[in-house]
Every structure is written in structure tokens, then in C-alpha cells.
Short mmCIF file of C-alpha atoms and ligand atoms in Angstrom, two decimals:
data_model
loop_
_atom_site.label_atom_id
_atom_site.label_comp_id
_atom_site.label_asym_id
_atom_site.label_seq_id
_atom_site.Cartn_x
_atom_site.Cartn_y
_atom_site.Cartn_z
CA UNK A 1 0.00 0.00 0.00
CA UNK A 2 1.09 3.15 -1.13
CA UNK A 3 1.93 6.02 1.96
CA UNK A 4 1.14 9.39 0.00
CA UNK A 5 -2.84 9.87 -0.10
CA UNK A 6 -4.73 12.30 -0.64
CA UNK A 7 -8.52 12.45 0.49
CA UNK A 8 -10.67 14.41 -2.20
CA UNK A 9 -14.09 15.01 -1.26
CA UNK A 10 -17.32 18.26 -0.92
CA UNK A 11 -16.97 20.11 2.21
CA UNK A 12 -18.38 18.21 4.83
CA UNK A 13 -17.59 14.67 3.06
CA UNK A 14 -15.39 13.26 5.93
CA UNK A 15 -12.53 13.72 4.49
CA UNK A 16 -10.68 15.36 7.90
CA UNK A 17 -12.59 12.85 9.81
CA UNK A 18 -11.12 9.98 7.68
CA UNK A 19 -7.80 11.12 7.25
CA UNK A 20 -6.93 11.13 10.93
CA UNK A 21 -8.25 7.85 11.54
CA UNK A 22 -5.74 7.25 8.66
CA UNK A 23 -2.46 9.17 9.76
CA UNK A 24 -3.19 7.11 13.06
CA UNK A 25 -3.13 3.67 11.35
CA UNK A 26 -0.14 4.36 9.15
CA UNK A 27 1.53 6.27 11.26
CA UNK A 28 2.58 9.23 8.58
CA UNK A 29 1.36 12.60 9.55
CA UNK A 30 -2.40 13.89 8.86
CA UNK A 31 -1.39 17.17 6.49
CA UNK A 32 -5.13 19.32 6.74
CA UNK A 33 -4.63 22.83 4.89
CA UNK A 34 -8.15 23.78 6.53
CA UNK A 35 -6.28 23.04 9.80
CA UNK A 36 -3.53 24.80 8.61
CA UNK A 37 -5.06 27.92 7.66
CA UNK A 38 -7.27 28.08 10.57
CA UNK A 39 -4.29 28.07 12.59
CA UNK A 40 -2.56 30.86 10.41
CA UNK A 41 -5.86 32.81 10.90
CA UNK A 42 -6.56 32.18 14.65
CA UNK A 43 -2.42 33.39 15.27
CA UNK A 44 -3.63 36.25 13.11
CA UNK A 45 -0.18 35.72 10.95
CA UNK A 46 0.32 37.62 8.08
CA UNK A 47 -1.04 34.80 5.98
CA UNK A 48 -3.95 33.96 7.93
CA UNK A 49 -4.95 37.44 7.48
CA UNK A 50 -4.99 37.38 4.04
CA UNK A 51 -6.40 34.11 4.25
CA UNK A 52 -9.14 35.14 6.18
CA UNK A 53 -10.87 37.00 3.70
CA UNK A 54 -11.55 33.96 1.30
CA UNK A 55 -12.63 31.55 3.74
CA UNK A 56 -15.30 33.55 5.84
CA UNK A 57 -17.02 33.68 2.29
CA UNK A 58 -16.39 30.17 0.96
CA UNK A 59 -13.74 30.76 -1.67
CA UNK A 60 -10.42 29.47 -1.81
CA UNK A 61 -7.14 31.08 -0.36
CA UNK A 62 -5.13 31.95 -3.78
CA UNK A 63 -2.95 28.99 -5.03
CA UNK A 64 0.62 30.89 -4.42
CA UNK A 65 -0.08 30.86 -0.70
CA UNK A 66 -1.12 27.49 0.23
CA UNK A 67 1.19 25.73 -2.09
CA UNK A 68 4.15 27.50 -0.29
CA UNK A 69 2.08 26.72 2.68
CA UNK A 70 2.66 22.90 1.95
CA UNK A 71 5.57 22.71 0.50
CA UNK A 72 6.90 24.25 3.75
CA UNK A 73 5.19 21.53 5.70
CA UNK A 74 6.40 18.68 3.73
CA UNK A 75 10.14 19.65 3.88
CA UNK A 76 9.77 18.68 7.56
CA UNK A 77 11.36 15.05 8.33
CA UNK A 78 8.25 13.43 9.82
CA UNK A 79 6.94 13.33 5.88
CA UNK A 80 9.98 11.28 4.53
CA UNK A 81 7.70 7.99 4.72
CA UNK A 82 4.88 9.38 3.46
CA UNK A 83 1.56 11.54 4.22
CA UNK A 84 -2.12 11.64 4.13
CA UNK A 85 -3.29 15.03 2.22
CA UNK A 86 -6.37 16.29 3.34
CA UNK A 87 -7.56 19.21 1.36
CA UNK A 88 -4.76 19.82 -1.18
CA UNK A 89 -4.45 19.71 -3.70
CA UNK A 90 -7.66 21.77 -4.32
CA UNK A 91 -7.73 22.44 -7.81
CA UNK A 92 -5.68 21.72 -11.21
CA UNK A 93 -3.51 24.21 -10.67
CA UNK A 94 -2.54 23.49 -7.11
CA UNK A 95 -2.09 19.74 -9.02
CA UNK A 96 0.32 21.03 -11.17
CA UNK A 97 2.27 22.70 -8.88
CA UNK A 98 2.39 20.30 -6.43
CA UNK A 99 3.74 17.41 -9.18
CA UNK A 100 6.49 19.98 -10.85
CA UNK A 101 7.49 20.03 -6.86
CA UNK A 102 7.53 17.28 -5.41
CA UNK A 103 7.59 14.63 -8.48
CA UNK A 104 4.89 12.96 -10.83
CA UNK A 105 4.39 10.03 -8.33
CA UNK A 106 3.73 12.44 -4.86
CA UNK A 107 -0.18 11.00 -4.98
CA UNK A 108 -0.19 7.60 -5.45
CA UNK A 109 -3.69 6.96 -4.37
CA UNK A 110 -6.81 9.15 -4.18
CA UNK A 111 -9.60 8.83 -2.33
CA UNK A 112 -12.58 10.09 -3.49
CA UNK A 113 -15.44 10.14 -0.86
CA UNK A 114 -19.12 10.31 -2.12
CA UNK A 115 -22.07 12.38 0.07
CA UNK A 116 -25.08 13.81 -0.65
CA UNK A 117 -25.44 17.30 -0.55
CA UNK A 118 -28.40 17.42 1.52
CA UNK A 119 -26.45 15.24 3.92
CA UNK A 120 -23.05 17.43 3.66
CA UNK A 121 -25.66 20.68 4.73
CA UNK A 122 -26.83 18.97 7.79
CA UNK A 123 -23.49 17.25 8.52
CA UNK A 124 -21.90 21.03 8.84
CA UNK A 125 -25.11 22.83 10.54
CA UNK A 126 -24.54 20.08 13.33
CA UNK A 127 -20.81 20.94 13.39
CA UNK A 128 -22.08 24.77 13.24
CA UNK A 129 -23.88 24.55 16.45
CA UNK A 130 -20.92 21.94 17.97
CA UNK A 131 -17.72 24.31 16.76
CA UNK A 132 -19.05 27.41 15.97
CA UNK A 133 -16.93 27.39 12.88
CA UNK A 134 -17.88 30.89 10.83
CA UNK A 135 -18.04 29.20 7.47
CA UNK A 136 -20.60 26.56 8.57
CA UNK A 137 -23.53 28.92 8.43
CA UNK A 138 -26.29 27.71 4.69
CA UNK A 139 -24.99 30.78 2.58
CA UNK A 140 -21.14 29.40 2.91
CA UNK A 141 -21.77 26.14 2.73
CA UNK A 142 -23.12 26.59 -1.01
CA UNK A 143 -20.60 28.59 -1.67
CA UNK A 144 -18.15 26.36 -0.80
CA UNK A 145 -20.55 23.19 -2.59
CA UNK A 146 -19.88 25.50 -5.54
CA UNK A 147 -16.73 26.15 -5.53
CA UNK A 148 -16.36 22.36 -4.93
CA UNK A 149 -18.40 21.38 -8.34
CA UNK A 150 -16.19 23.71 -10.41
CA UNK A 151 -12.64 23.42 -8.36
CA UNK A 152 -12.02 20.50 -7.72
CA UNK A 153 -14.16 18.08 -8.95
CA UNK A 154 -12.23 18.37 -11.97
CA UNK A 155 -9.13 16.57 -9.75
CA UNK A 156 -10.74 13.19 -10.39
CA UNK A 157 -10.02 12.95 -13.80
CA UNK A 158 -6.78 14.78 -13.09
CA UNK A 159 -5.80 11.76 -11.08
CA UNK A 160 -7.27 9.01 -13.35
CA UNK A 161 -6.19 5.47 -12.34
CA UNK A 162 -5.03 6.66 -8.88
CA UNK A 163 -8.69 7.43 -7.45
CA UNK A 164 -10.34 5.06 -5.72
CA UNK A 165 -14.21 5.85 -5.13
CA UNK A 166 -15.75 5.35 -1.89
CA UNK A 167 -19.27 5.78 -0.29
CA UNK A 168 -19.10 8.48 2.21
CA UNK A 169 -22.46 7.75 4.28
CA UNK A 170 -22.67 5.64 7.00
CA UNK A 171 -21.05 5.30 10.30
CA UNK A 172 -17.36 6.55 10.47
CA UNK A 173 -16.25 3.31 11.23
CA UNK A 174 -17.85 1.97 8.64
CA UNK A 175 -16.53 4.13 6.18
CA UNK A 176 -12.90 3.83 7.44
CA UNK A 177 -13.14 0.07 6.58
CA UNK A 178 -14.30 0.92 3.22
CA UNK A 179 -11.44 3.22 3.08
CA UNK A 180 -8.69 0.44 3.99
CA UNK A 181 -10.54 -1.82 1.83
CA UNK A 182 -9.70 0.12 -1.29
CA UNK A 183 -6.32 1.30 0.23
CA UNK A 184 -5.66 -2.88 0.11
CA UNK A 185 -6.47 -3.99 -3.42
P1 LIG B 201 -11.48 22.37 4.98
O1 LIG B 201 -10.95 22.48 6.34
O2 LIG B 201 -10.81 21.41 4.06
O3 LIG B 201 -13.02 22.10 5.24
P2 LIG B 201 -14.10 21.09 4.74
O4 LIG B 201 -14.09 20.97 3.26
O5 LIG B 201 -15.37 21.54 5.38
O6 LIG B 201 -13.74 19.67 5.28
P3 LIG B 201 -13.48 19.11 6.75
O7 LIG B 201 -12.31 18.22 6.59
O8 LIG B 201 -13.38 20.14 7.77
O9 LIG B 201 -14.81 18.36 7.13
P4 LIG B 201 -15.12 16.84 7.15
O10 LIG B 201 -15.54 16.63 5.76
O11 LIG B 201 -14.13 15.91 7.73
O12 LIG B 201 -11.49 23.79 4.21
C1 LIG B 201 -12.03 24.98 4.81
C2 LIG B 201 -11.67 26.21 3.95
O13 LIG B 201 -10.23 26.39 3.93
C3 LIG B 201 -12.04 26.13 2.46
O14 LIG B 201 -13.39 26.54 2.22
C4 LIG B 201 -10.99 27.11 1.84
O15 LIG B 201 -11.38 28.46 2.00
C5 LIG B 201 -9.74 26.86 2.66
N1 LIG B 201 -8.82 25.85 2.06
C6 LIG B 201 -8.52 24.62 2.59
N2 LIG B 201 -7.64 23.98 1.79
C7 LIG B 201 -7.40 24.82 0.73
C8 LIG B 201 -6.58 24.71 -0.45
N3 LIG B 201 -5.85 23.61 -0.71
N4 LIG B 201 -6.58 25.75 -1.32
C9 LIG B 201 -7.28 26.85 -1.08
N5 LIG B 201 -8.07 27.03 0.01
C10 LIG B 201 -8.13 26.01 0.91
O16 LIG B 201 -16.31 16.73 8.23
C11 LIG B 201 -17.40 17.61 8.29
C12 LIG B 201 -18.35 17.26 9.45
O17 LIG B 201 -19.02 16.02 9.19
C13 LIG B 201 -17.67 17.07 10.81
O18 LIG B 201 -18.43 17.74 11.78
C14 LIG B 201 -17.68 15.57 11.04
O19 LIG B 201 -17.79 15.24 12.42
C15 LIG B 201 -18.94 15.14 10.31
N6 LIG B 201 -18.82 13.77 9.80
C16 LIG B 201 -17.73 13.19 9.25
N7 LIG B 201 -17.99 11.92 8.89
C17 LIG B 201 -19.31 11.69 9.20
C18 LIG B 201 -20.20 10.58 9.06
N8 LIG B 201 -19.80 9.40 8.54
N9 LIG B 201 -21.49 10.71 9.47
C19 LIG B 201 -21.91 11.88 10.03
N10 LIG B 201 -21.13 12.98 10.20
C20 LIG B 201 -19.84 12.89 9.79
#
């Protein structure tokens, strides 16, 4: 089994969920750039001000930032053995840059995780009223659905051969199995 994943999936699709229970099984670290950027923001850093601005409303923080962002991350020793992406690459571009980078072969298995968008709504109201995260509120949400359909969906058949589809609804535990299912073959 390859040890550099990346989970691709709509906002609220489990992918941060899954990846953890991931990066604790294999034992290679759990790289989030929502995490990372809602660090930057809460330390009001330079970038998570800039930052700021794009997710409150939903859209993504420009390409530039967050692939410096990574690469940054990734130079760090823990990654040598591998790394579960969760998050990034976003779009074609960030794709592109990340393969010029790092190398053709640094995703060598996608997941793709599959939920209803009614689902993904209530999923992130729930988390709303358990977080209080400001871009869980309906407006944001399709926004961010949105820029999800146009963005990245487009990764899938960026990544061809190396996705591997999974069903996204049921119990976490559930889904994990599904996910090390695939991860096997
Ligand atoms: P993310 O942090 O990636 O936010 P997300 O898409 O909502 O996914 P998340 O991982 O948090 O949620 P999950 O599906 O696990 O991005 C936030 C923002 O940061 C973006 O809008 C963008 O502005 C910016 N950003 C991030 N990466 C970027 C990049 N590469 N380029 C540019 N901008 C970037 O879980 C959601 C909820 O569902 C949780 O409450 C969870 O408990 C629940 N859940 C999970 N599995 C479930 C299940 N099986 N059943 C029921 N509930 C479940």
C-alpha cells in the first residue's frame, strides 16, 4: 500500500474525519490545509490574514499561498515515509504545482469520498452549532458546494487510475473500513 494519499471530497464529506483515523493507522502525519489555515488565521499571521478574507465567504485562499504553505510543511522530516493530504491539492492548478514540486508520483492513491449534498448541509449545521466554525452557516456552505463542483471536482479525472471511489455515508467506522478496503487492493 502506497503512503502518500490524498482524500478528495465536498466540504463536509469526511474527508478530515477519515484522514486522521488514517495518519493514526499508518503512522505518517495527517497534512489538513483547513487546519492549517485556521491556525494561520486564529495566530492572526500575516497569511492567515490574508487568508481570512476567502474563507469567511467560501472561496479558496489563492494557489501561491497554500502551495508554499505545503511545500513548507512537507520539507519537515516526519513526511519522509509518506503523508495523508487532506484538502490539497484543491484544484488543477494546485495539481500542477504540487507534481512539478515534489515529483509525478507524490499522490499515489486518491480517495474520493461520495455524500449527498443534503447530507453534507446537515453534517456542517450540526458541526455549526458543535464548533461554531464561521463558514458553517447555509450561505457558505453553497458557496463552498460551488466552488467544490467547479474546483475541484475536476481533480478526479486529473488523477485518473489513482482514485479510488468510496461511499461516504454511513457510520465513520464503517466508512474507514471501506477506506482500507480500497487502500488494500
Ligand atoms: P477544509 O478544512 O478542508 O473544510 P471542509 O471541506 O469543510 O472539510 P473538513 O475536513 O473540515 O470536514 P469533514 O468533511 O471531515 O477547508 C475549509 C476552507 O479552507 C475552504 O473553504 C478554503 O477556504 C480553505 N482551504 C482549505 N484547503 C485549501 C486549499 N488547498 N486551497 C485553497 N483554500 C483552501 O467533516 C465535516 C463534518 O461532518 C464534521 O463535523 C464531522 O464530524 C462530520 N462527519 C464526518 N464523517 C461523518 C459521518 N460518517 N457521518 C456523520 N457525520 C460525519
Amino acid at each position: 500500500m502506497g503512503r502518500r494519499i490524498l482524500f478528495l471530497g465536498p466540504p463536509g464529506g469526511g474527508k478530515g474525519t477519515q484522514a486522521k483515523l488514517l495518519n493514526e493507522a499508518l503512522g505518517v502525519p495527517h497534512i489538513s490545509t483547513g487546519d492549517m489555515l485556521r491556525e494561520a488565521v486564529a495566530s492572526e499571521s500575516e497569511l492567515g490574514k490574508k487568508a481570512s478574507e476567502y474563507m469567511k465567504v467560501g472561496d479558496l485562499v489563492p494557489d501561491d499561498l497554500v502551495v508554499a504553505m505545503v511545500e513548507e510543511r512537507l520539507a519537515r522530516d516526519d513526511a519522509v515515509c509518506g503523508y495523508v493530504l487532506d484538502g490539497f491539492p484543491r484544484n488543477v492548478d494546485q495539481a500542477r504545482a504540487f507534481s512539478n514540486a515534489m515529483g509525478s508520483d507524490a499522490i499515489e492513491t486518491t480517495i474520493v469520498l461520495h455524500v449527498d449534498e443534503a447530507q453534507i448541509v446537515e453534517r456542517l449545521l450540526r458541526r455549526a452549532d458543535l464548533e461554531g466554525r464561521t463558514d458553517d452557516n447555509e450561505a457558505t456552505i453553497r458557496r463552498r458546494l460551488e466552488v467544490f463542483r467547479r474546483e475541484t471536482e475536476p481533480l478526479i479525472a486529473y488523477y485518473g487510475d489513482r482514485v479510488r471511489r468510496v461511499d461516504g455515508v454511513g457510520s465513520i467506522d464503517d466508512i474507514f473500513c471501506r477506506v482500507v478496503r480500497e487502500l488494500a487492493e
